[in-house]
Amino acid sequence: MASTKLPQHDYDIIIIGGGPAGFTAGIYAARAGLKTLLLEGASTVSQITITDLIENYPGIPDGINGLDLMQLFKSQALKFGLEILSQDTRSISKSDSEPALWIVNAGDKSFQTLSIIAATGAQWRKLGVPGETEFAGKGVSYCATCDGPFYRNRDVVVVGGGDSAIQEALFLTHFATRVTVVHRRDRLRAAAILQKRAFAEKKIEFVWNAVLAEVAGGDFVTGAKIKDVVSGEMKTINAEGVFIFAGRLPHTSIFHNIVQQDNAGYIITNDTMNTSAAGIFAAGDCRAKLFRQVVTAAGDGANAAFSAELYIGNLKGEAY
Ligand code: NAP
């Protein structure tokens, strides 16, 4: 097929987001010889960089600090020629050209690109109570799969009553001595099957109609101060871990009205990471899916880059 003349553009791919999905997409795209820019947020950090120890990423049997793992992703991507810019992406729009280009406005710059990979991630909803930020990584956690094994034979508190809270509480019973679920209502939001399992689990206790008021501790967490929302009474539950599952917030506002999203704001893709908009792909925690882990984000990133490569090959008339 003969090469097609395309409108003037700055990049083949712009990847938005500097977490495992974004950098994996960057490694694959740059290695494929595509002119690729990765925009990492100037005012946000990937969730992985605040994870103390990742011990379930394949190939690293001794585990690795989240920030160190991201540095490895980044140096590997740079080796293949990925361009990186620390700027918050402000908006995305479509050009009037044929074929249309995507215009990405980041900081005070504007770029035209053939395709975009959204890898903007999601973050756990914070409760904003005293001690929550101070003890992050020192007993406060938002991921039982990541941190559960550190609480072998210890007491932990789980905050929340949804599927995540109850599924993670069940997972924590593999390690912890006692798991106290603190929920603001008198019944759970979680699916019936999870509720049934949790009620049958001897290690799980429930404190109803209560909210987390403060995380207490010295160098590390020693307890959760909770408040009864009916009586106003305060009490402290001794625990070395406080796991908070109050829902997640995807970073997808710049994609509103551009790609289809689910009710919670996650970007809907097919299994090759195509979104509802031609030339926009999504990878990692910002897309609607079941399991959000470093390894699944990396897999998404590779798939998104490959799909973008096929898309660009078709646009350029270079598809094999
Ligand atoms: P979620 O369903 O939004 O539940 C969040 C929980 O946190 C709710 O119980 C909520 O209380 C509580 N909460 C929110 N803000 C709070 C606050 N300020 N103080 C105290 N508690 C607060 O979130 P999720 O459990 O992470 O689930 C998200 C989505 O993923 C859901 O669609 C879920 O079905 C899905 N998911 C599925 C599975 C599975 O299929 N196995 C596993 C995990 C997640 P209220 O109930 O009072 O609102």
PDB file of N, CA and C in Angstrom, residues 105-191:
ATOM      1  N   ASN A 105      -3.623  19.934  24.768  1.00  0.00           N
ATOM      2  CA  ASN A 105      -3.111  21.146  25.424  1.00  0.00           C
ATOM      3  C   ASN A 105      -2.585  20.765  26.796  1.00  0.00           C
ATOM      4  N   ALA A 106      -1.294  20.988  26.994  1.00  0.00           N
ATOM      5  CA  ALA A 106      -0.656  20.611  28.265  1.00  0.00           C
ATOM      6  C   ALA A 106       0.200  21.781  28.729  1.00  0.00           C
ATOM      7  N   GLY A 107      -0.058  22.249  29.949  1.00  0.00           N
ATOM      8  CA  GLY A 107       0.634  23.439  30.420  1.00  0.00           C
ATOM      9  C   GLY A 107       0.367  24.571  29.438  1.00  0.00           C
ATOM     10  N   ASP A 108       1.437  25.257  28.986  1.00  0.00           N
ATOM     11  CA  ASP A 108       1.240  26.351  28.027  1.00  0.00           C
ATOM     12  C   ASP A 108       1.540  25.896  26.589  1.00  0.00           C
ATOM     13  N   LYS A 109       1.583  24.566  26.399  1.00  0.00           N
ATOM     14  CA  LYS A 109       1.907  24.047  25.066  1.00  0.00           C
ATOM     15  C   LYS A 109       0.699  23.352  24.431  1.00  0.00           C
ATOM     16  N   SER A 110       0.779  23.237  23.098  1.00  0.00           N
ATOM     17  CA  SER A 110      -0.295  22.570  22.368  1.00  0.00           C
ATOM     18  C   SER A 110       0.350  21.653  21.319  1.00  0.00           C
ATOM     19  N   PHE A 111      -0.098  20.410  21.276  1.00  0.00           N
ATOM     20  CA  PHE A 111       0.508  19.439  20.355  1.00  0.00           C
ATOM     21  C   PHE A 111      -0.575  18.809  19.487  1.00  0.00           C
ATOM     22  N   GLN A 112      -0.191  18.488  18.240  1.00  0.00           N
ATOM     23  CA  GLN A 112      -1.105  17.754  17.358  1.00  0.00           C
ATOM     24  C   GLN A 112      -0.569  16.328  17.222  1.00  0.00           C
ATOM     25  N   THR A 113      -1.458  15.381  17.348  1.00  0.00           N
ATOM     26  CA  THR A 113      -1.029  13.980  17.346  1.00  0.00           C
ATOM     27  C   THR A 113      -2.014  13.108  16.588  1.00  0.00           C
ATOM     28  N   LEU A 114      -1.494  12.020  16.035  1.00  0.00           N
ATOM     29  CA  LEU A 114      -2.379  11.086  15.330  1.00  0.00           C
ATOM     30  C   LEU A 114      -3.224  10.268  16.303  1.00  0.00           C
ATOM     31  N   SER A 115      -2.651  10.010  17.487  1.00  0.00           N
ATOM     32  CA  SER A 115      -3.385   9.164  18.441  1.00  0.00           C
ATOM     33  C   SER A 115      -3.012   9.539  19.869  1.00  0.00           C
ATOM     34  N   ILE A 116      -3.860   9.104  20.779  1.00  0.00           N
ATOM     35  CA  ILE A 116      -3.667   9.368  22.215  1.00  0.00           C
ATOM     36  C   ILE A 116      -3.839   8.047  22.962  1.00  0.00           C
ATOM     37  N   ILE A 117      -2.984   7.834  23.950  1.00  0.00           N
ATOM     38  CA  ILE A 117      -3.238   6.728  24.891  1.00  0.00           C
ATOM     39  C   ILE A 117      -3.518   7.356  26.259  1.00  0.00           C
ATOM     40  N   ALA A 118      -4.735   7.138  26.745  1.00  0.00           N
ATOM     41  CA  ALA A 118      -5.116   7.649  28.064  1.00  0.00           C
ATOM     42  C   ALA A 118      -4.624   6.658  29.112  1.00  0.00           C
ATOM     43  N   ALA A 119      -3.733   7.115  29.963  1.00  0.00           N
ATOM     44  CA  ALA A 119      -3.217   6.244  31.040  1.00  0.00           C
ATOM     45  C   ALA A 119      -3.173   7.074  32.317  1.00  0.00           C
ATOM     46  N   THR A 120      -4.294   7.726  32.579  1.00  0.00           N
ATOM     47  CA  THR A 120      -4.337   8.755  33.619  1.00  0.00           C
ATOM     48  C   THR A 120      -4.608   8.210  35.013  1.00  0.00           C
ATOM     49  N   GLY A 121      -4.922   6.913  35.117  1.00  0.00           N
ATOM     50  CA  GLY A 121      -5.032   6.289  36.435  1.00  0.00           C
ATOM     51  C   GLY A 121      -6.279   6.657  37.215  1.00  0.00           C
ATOM     52  N   ALA A 122      -6.274   6.207  38.447  1.00  0.00           N
ATOM     53  CA  ALA A 122      -7.371   6.482  39.377  1.00  0.00           C
ATOM     54  C   ALA A 122      -6.754   6.561  40.757  1.00  0.00           C
ATOM     55  N   GLN A 123      -7.447   7.168  41.641  1.00  0.00           N
ATOM     56  CA  GLN A 123      -6.904   7.150  43.004  1.00  0.00           C
ATOM     57  C   GLN A 123      -7.996   6.773  43.987  1.00  0.00           C
ATOM     58  N   TRP A 124      -7.570   6.179  45.093  1.00  0.00           N
ATOM     59  CA  TRP A 124      -8.532   5.837  46.126  1.00  0.00           C
ATOM     60  C   TRP A 124      -9.093   7.105  46.704  1.00  0.00           C
ATOM     61  N   ARG A 125     -10.380   7.083  46.981  1.00  0.00           N
ATOM     62  CA  ARG A 125     -10.971   8.263  47.612  1.00  0.00           C
ATOM     63  C   ARG A 125     -10.429   8.369  49.041  1.00  0.00           C
ATOM     64  N   LYS A 126      -9.897   9.530  49.355  1.00  0.00           N
ATOM     65  CA  LYS A 126      -9.361   9.763  50.700  1.00  0.00           C
ATOM     66  C   LYS A 126     -10.494  10.244  51.600  1.00  0.00           C
ATOM     67  N   LEU A 127     -10.384   9.927  52.876  1.00  0.00           N
ATOM     68  CA  LEU A 127     -11.418  10.370  53.813  1.00  0.00           C
ATOM     69  C   LEU A 127     -11.100  11.743  54.384  1.00  0.00           C
ATOM     70  N   GLY A 128      -9.840  12.118  54.317  1.00  0.00           N
ATOM     71  CA  GLY A 128      -9.452  13.455  54.807  1.00  0.00           C
ATOM     72  C   GLY A 128      -9.430  13.573  56.319  1.00  0.00           C
ATOM     73  N   VAL A 129      -9.275  12.448  57.024  1.00  0.00           N
ATOM     74  CA  VAL A 129      -9.256  12.500  58.496  1.00  0.00           C
ATOM     75  C   VAL A 129      -7.812  12.657  58.988  1.00  0.00           C
ATOM     76  N   PRO A 130      -7.624  13.208  60.202  1.00  0.00           N
ATOM     77  CA  PRO A 130      -6.273  13.346  60.731  1.00  0.00           C
ATOM     78  C   PRO A 130      -5.542  11.997  60.760  1.00  0.00           C
ATOM     79  N   GLY A 131      -4.307  12.002  60.384  1.00  0.00           N
ATOM     80  CA  GLY A 131      -3.482  10.785  60.423  1.00  0.00           C
ATOM     81  C   GLY A 131      -3.487  10.006  59.124  1.00  0.00           C
ATOM     82  N   GLU A 132      -4.504  10.232  58.266  1.00  0.00           N
ATOM     83  CA  GLU A 132      -4.614   9.431  57.037  1.00  0.00           C
ATOM     84  C   GLU A 132      -3.399   9.651  56.129  1.00  0.00           C
ATOM     85  N   THR A 133      -3.058  10.886  55.894  1.00  0.00           N
ATOM     86  CA  THR A 133      -1.916  11.188  55.022  1.00  0.00           C
ATOM     87  C   THR A 133      -0.601  10.893  55.735  1.00  0.00           C
ATOM     88  N   GLU A 134      -0.504  11.299  57.008  1.00  0.00           N
ATOM     89  CA  GLU A 134       0.739  11.136  57.772  1.00  0.00           C
ATOM     90  C   GLU A 134       1.166   9.667  57.838  1.00  0.00           C
ATOM     91  N   PHE A 135       0.176   8.759  57.968  1.00  0.00           N
ATOM     92  CA  PHE A 135       0.524   7.343  58.136  1.00  0.00           C
ATOM     93  C   PHE A 135       0.394   6.527  56.845  1.00  0.00           C
ATOM     94  N   ALA A 136       0.252   7.207  55.719  1.00  0.00           N
ATOM     95  CA  ALA A 136       0.212   6.467  54.434  1.00  0.00           C
ATOM     96  C   ALA A 136       1.537   5.732  54.270  1.00  0.00           C
ATOM     97  N   GLY A 137       1.483   4.432  54.043  1.00  0.00           N
ATOM     98  CA  GLY A 137       2.697   3.624  53.923  1.00  0.00           C
ATOM     99  C   GLY A 137       3.275   3.228  55.281  1.00  0.00           C
ATOM    100  N   LYS A 138       2.666   3.716  56.372  1.00  0.00           N
ATOM    101  CA  LYS A 138       3.140   3.375  57.721  1.00  0.00           C
ATOM    102  C   LYS A 138       2.009   2.741  58.525  1.00  0.00           C
ATOM    103  N   GLY A 139       1.115   2.088  57.803  1.00  0.00           N
ATOM    104  CA  GLY A 139      -0.020   1.445  58.470  1.00  0.00           C
ATOM    105  C   GLY A 139      -1.338   1.778  57.795  1.00  0.00           C
ATOM    106  N   VAL A 140      -1.393   2.918  57.114  1.00  0.00           N
ATOM    107  CA  VAL A 140      -2.592   3.235  56.328  1.00  0.00           C
ATOM    108  C   VAL A 140      -2.366   2.725  54.916  1.00  0.00           C
ATOM    109  N   SER A 141      -3.320   1.954  54.424  1.00  0.00           N
ATOM    110  CA  SER A 141      -3.165   1.363  53.098  1.00  0.00           C
ATOM    111  C   SER A 141      -4.477   1.419  52.332  1.00  0.00           C
ATOM    112  N   TYR A 142      -4.363   1.410  51.010  1.00  0.00           N
ATOM    113  CA  TYR A 142      -5.542   1.384  50.139  1.00  0.00           C
ATOM    114  C   TYR A 142      -5.508   0.123  49.266  1.00  0.00           C
ATOM    115  N   CYS A 143      -4.666  -0.850  49.633  1.00  0.00           N
ATOM    116  CA  CYS A 143      -4.509  -2.046  48.798  1.00  0.00           C
ATOM    117  C   CYS A 143      -4.117  -3.253  49.648  1.00  0.00           C
ATOM    118  N   ALA A 144      -5.111  -4.117  49.915  1.00  0.00           N
ATOM    119  CA  ALA A 144      -4.813  -5.308  50.714  1.00  0.00           C
ATOM    120  C   ALA A 144      -3.969  -6.304  49.929  1.00  0.00           C
ATOM    121  N   THR A 145      -4.210  -6.391  48.605  1.00  0.00           N
ATOM    122  CA  THR A 145      -3.417  -7.311  47.781  1.00  0.00           C
ATOM    123  C   THR A 145      -1.936  -6.946  47.875  1.00  0.00           C
ATOM    124  N   CYS A 146      -1.657  -5.624  47.948  1.00  0.00           N
ATOM    125  CA  CYS A 146      -0.262  -5.178  48.010  1.00  0.00           C
ATOM    126  C   CYS A 146       0.306  -5.348  49.417  1.00  0.00           C
ATOM    127  N   ASP A 147      -0.460  -4.931  50.424  1.00  0.00           N
ATOM    128  CA  ASP A 147       0.113  -4.780  51.766  1.00  0.00           C
ATOM    129  C   ASP A 147      -0.346  -5.822  52.787  1.00  0.00           C
ATOM    130  N   GLY A 148      -1.359  -6.612  52.435  1.00  0.00           N
ATOM    131  CA  GLY A 148      -1.898  -7.595  53.382  1.00  0.00           C
ATOM    132  C   GLY A 148      -0.855  -8.475  54.049  1.00  0.00           C
ATOM    133  N   PRO A 149       0.109  -9.030  53.275  1.00  0.00           N
ATOM    134  CA  PRO A 149       1.088  -9.937  53.890  1.00  0.00           C
ATOM    135  C   PRO A 149       1.933  -9.285  54.991  1.00  0.00           C
ATOM    136  N   PHE A 150       1.974  -7.961  55.064  1.00  0.00           N
ATOM    137  CA  PHE A 150       2.744  -7.293  56.134  1.00  0.00           C
ATOM    138  C   PHE A 150       2.009  -7.360  57.477  1.00  0.00           C
ATOM    139  N   TYR A 151       0.753  -7.803  57.457  1.00  0.00           N
ATOM    140  CA  TYR A 151      -0.043  -7.768  58.684  1.00  0.00           C
ATOM    141  C   TYR A 151      -0.336  -9.162  59.234  1.00  0.00           C
ATOM    142  N   ARG A 152       0.606 -10.074  58.978  1.00  0.00           N
ATOM    143  CA  ARG A 152       0.486 -11.432  59.507  1.00  0.00           C
ATOM    144  C   ARG A 152       0.439 -11.373  61.040  1.00  0.00           C
ATOM    145  N   ASN A 153      -0.544 -12.018  61.618  1.00  0.00           N
ATOM    146  CA  ASN A 153      -0.712 -12.087  63.080  1.00  0.00           C
ATOM    147  C   ASN A 153      -0.887 -10.712  63.731  1.00  0.00           C
ATOM    148  N   ARG A 154      -1.423  -9.772  62.991  1.00  0.00           N
ATOM    149  CA  ARG A 154      -1.696  -8.444  63.549  1.00  0.00           C
ATOM    150  C   ARG A 154      -3.182  -8.132  63.398  1.00  0.00           C
ATOM    151  N   ASP A 155      -3.625  -7.091  64.106  1.00  0.00           N
ATOM    152  CA  ASP A 155      -5.021  -6.664  63.988  1.00  0.00           C
ATOM    153  C   ASP A 155      -5.116  -5.513  62.991  1.00  0.00           C
ATOM    154  N   VAL A 156      -6.128  -5.561  62.156  1.00  0.00           N
ATOM    155  CA  VAL A 156      -6.321  -4.478  61.185  1.00  0.00           C
ATOM    156  C   VAL A 156      -7.772  -4.001  61.193  1.00  0.00           C
ATOM    157  N   VAL A 157      -7.941  -2.771  60.724  1.00  0.00           N
ATOM    158  CA  VAL A 157      -9.280  -2.192  60.562  1.00  0.00           C
ATOM    159  C   VAL A 157      -9.499  -1.958  59.074  1.00  0.00           C
ATOM    160  N   VAL A 158     -10.698  -2.263  58.596  1.00  0.00           N
ATOM    161  CA  VAL A 158     -11.075  -1.971  57.208  1.00  0.00           C
ATOM    162  C   VAL A 158     -12.225  -0.973  57.245  1.00  0.00           C
ATOM    163  N   VAL A 159     -12.116   0.108  56.491  1.00  0.00           N
ATOM    164  CA  VAL A 159     -13.177   1.115  56.455  1.00  0.00           C
ATOM    165  C   VAL A 159     -13.906   1.014  55.120  1.00  0.00           C
ATOM    166  N   GLY A 160     -15.245   0.919  55.178  1.00  0.00           N
ATOM    167  CA  GLY A 160     -16.053   0.855  53.955  1.00  0.00           C
ATOM    168  C   GLY A 160     -16.972  -0.351  53.977  1.00  0.00           C
ATOM    169  N   GLY A 161     -18.004  -0.300  53.134  1.00  0.00           N
ATOM    170  CA  GLY A 161     -18.960  -1.396  53.119  1.00  0.00           C
ATOM    171  C   GLY A 161     -19.279  -1.892  51.721  1.00  0.00           C
ATOM    172  N   GLY A 162     -18.459  -1.487  50.734  1.00  0.00           N
ATOM    173  CA  GLY A 162     -18.692  -1.908  49.349  1.00  0.00           C
ATOM    174  C   GLY A 162     -17.978  -3.216  49.023  1.00  0.00           C
ATOM    175  N   ASP A 163     -18.019  -3.591  47.751  1.00  0.00           N
ATOM    176  CA  ASP A 163     -17.370  -4.830  47.307  1.00  0.00           C
ATOM    177  C   ASP A 163     -15.879  -4.830  47.635  1.00  0.00           C
ATOM    178  N   SER A 164     -15.214  -3.694  47.390  1.00  0.00           N
ATOM    179  CA  SER A 164     -13.766  -3.656  47.643  1.00  0.00           C
ATOM    180  C   SER A 164     -13.483  -3.912  49.115  1.00  0.00           C
ATOM    181  N   ALA A 165     -14.185  -3.191  49.985  1.00  0.00           N
ATOM    182  CA  ALA A 165     -13.926  -3.325  51.424  1.00  0.00           C
ATOM    183  C   ALA A 165     -14.112  -4.768  51.877  1.00  0.00           C
ATOM    184  N   ILE A 166     -15.201  -5.401  51.432  1.00  0.00           N
ATOM    185  CA  ILE A 166     -15.497  -6.744  51.946  1.00  0.00           C
ATOM    186  C   ILE A 166     -14.588  -7.787  51.294  1.00  0.00           C
ATOM    187  N   GLN A 167     -14.331  -7.621  49.994  1.00  0.00           N
ATOM    188  CA  GLN A 167     -13.416  -8.567  49.346  1.00  0.00           C
ATOM    189  C   GLN A 167     -12.012  -8.466  49.966  1.00  0.00           C
ATOM    190  N   GLU A 168     -11.585  -7.252  50.213  1.00  0.00           N
ATOM    191  CA  GLU A 168     -10.240  -7.065  50.769  1.00  0.00           C
ATOM    192  C   GLU A 168     -10.209  -7.506  52.236  1.00  0.00           C
ATOM    193  N   ALA A 169     -11.309  -7.305  52.962  1.00  0.00           N
ATOM    194  CA  ALA A 169     -11.367  -7.779  54.352  1.00  0.00           C
ATOM    195  C   ALA A 169     -11.218  -9.300  54.379  1.00  0.00           C
ATOM    196  N   LEU A 170     -11.889  -9.971  53.444  1.00  0.00           N
ATOM    197  CA  LEU A 170     -11.773 -11.439  53.366  1.00  0.00           C
ATOM    198  C   LEU A 170     -10.333 -11.839  53.049  1.00  0.00           C
ATOM    199  N   PHE A 171      -9.716 -11.111  52.124  1.00  0.00           N
ATOM    200  CA  PHE A 171      -8.322 -11.404  51.769  1.00  0.00           C
ATOM    201  C   PHE A 171      -7.412 -11.215  52.983  1.00  0.00           C
ATOM    202  N   LEU A 172      -7.677 -10.181  53.762  1.00  0.00           N
ATOM    203  CA  LEU A 172      -6.820  -9.886  54.926  1.00  0.00           C
ATOM    204  C   LEU A 172      -6.906 -10.971  56.003  1.00  0.00           C
ATOM    205  N   THR A 173      -7.998 -11.744  56.010  1.00  0.00           N
ATOM    206  CA  THR A 173      -8.103 -12.816  57.020  1.00  0.00           C
ATOM    207  C   THR A 173      -7.048 -13.899  56.793  1.00  0.00           C
ATOM    208  N   HIS A 174      -6.444 -13.937  55.602  1.00  0.00           N
ATOM    209  CA  HIS A 174      -5.368 -14.914  55.366  1.00  0.00           C
ATOM    210  C   HIS A 174      -4.134 -14.580  56.193  1.00  0.00           C
ATOM    211  N   PHE A 175      -4.053 -13.345  56.647  1.00  0.00           N
ATOM    212  CA  PHE A 175      -2.850 -12.879  57.355  1.00  0.00           C
ATOM    213  C   PHE A 175      -3.171 -12.400  58.766  1.00  0.00           C
ATOM    214  N   ALA A 176      -4.138 -11.522  58.867  1.00  0.00           N
ATOM    215  CA  ALA A 176      -4.382 -10.834  60.138  1.00  0.00           C
ATOM    216  C   ALA A 176      -5.029 -11.762  61.165  1.00  0.00           C
ATOM    217  N   THR A 177      -4.873 -11.386  62.430  1.00  0.00           N
ATOM    218  CA  THR A 177      -5.519 -12.122  63.521  1.00  0.00           C
ATOM    219  C   THR A 177      -6.985 -11.727  63.602  1.00  0.00           C
ATOM    220  N   ARG A 178      -7.217 -10.406  63.471  1.00  0.00           N
ATOM    221  CA  ARG A 178      -8.579  -9.905  63.570  1.00  0.00           C
ATOM    222  C   ARG A 178      -8.768  -8.772  62.560  1.00  0.00           C
ATOM    223  N   VAL A 179      -9.885  -8.799  61.847  1.00  0.00           N
ATOM    224  CA  VAL A 179     -10.188  -7.759  60.850  1.00  0.00           C
ATOM    225  C   VAL A 179     -11.494  -7.093  61.285  1.00  0.00           C
ATOM    226  N   THR A 180     -11.416  -5.829  61.663  1.00  0.00           N
ATOM    227  CA  THR A 180     -12.628  -5.122  62.091  1.00  0.00           C
ATOM    228  C   THR A 180     -13.092  -4.212  60.966  1.00  0.00           C
ATOM    229  N   VAL A 181     -14.272  -4.487  60.439  1.00  0.00           N
ATOM    230  CA  VAL A 181     -14.839  -3.663  59.365  1.00  0.00           C
ATOM    231  C   VAL A 181     -15.680  -2.557  59.998  1.00  0.00           C
ATOM    232  N   VAL A 182     -15.332  -1.317  59.696  1.00  0.00           N
ATOM    233  CA  VAL A 182     -16.061  -0.157  60.214  1.00  0.00           C
ATOM    234  C   VAL A 182     -16.858   0.429  59.049  1.00  0.00           C
ATOM    235  N   HIS A 183     -18.179   0.453  59.197  1.00  0.00           N
ATOM    236  CA  HIS A 183     -19.008   0.961  58.101  1.00  0.00           C
ATOM    237  C   HIS A 183     -19.982   2.016  58.627  1.00  0.00           C
ATOM    238  N   ARG A 184     -20.221   3.032  57.818  1.00  0.00           N
ATOM    239  CA  ARG A 184     -21.031   4.167  58.283  1.00  0.00           C
ATOM    240  C   ARG A 184     -22.517   3.887  58.351  1.00  0.00           C
ATOM    241  N   ARG A 185     -22.920   2.742  57.819  1.00  0.00           N
ATOM    242  CA  ARG A 185     -24.346   2.393  57.885  1.00  0.00           C
ATOM    243  C   ARG A 185     -24.529   1.121  58.714  1.00  0.00           C
ATOM    244  N   ASP A 186     -25.791   0.627  58.787  1.00  0.00           N
ATOM    245  CA  ASP A 186     -26.049  -0.591  59.567  1.00  0.00           C
ATOM    246  C   ASP A 186     -26.165  -1.818  58.673  1.00  0.00           C
ATOM    247  N   ARG A 187     -25.815  -1.663  57.421  1.00  0.00           N
ATOM    248  CA  ARG A 187     -25.778  -2.806  56.503  1.00  0.00           C
ATOM    249  C   ARG A 187     -24.785  -2.495  55.388  1.00  0.00           C
ATOM    250  N   LEU A 188     -24.411  -3.591  54.700  1.00  0.00           N
ATOM    251  CA  LEU A 188     -23.344  -3.443  53.694  1.00  0.00           C
ATOM    252  C   LEU A 188     -23.911  -3.144  52.312  1.00  0.00           C
ATOM    253  N   ARG A 189     -23.099  -2.449  51.533  1.00  0.00           N
ATOM    254  CA  ARG A 189     -23.401  -2.213  50.122  1.00  0.00           C
ATOM    255  C   ARG A 189     -22.926  -3.389  49.261  1.00  0.00           C
ATOM    256  N   ALA A 190     -21.981  -4.144  49.777  1.00  0.00           N
ATOM    257  CA  ALA A 190     -21.324  -5.205  48.992  1.00  0.00           C
ATOM    258  C   ALA A 190     -22.306  -6.274  48.502  1.00  0.00           C
ATOM    259  N   ALA A 191     -21.900  -6.968  47.444  1.00  0.00           N
ATOM    260  CA  ALA A 191     -22.727  -8.040  46.866  1.00  0.00           C
ATOM    261  C   ALA A 191     -23.050  -9.098  47.920  1.00  0.00           C
TER     262      ALA A 191
END
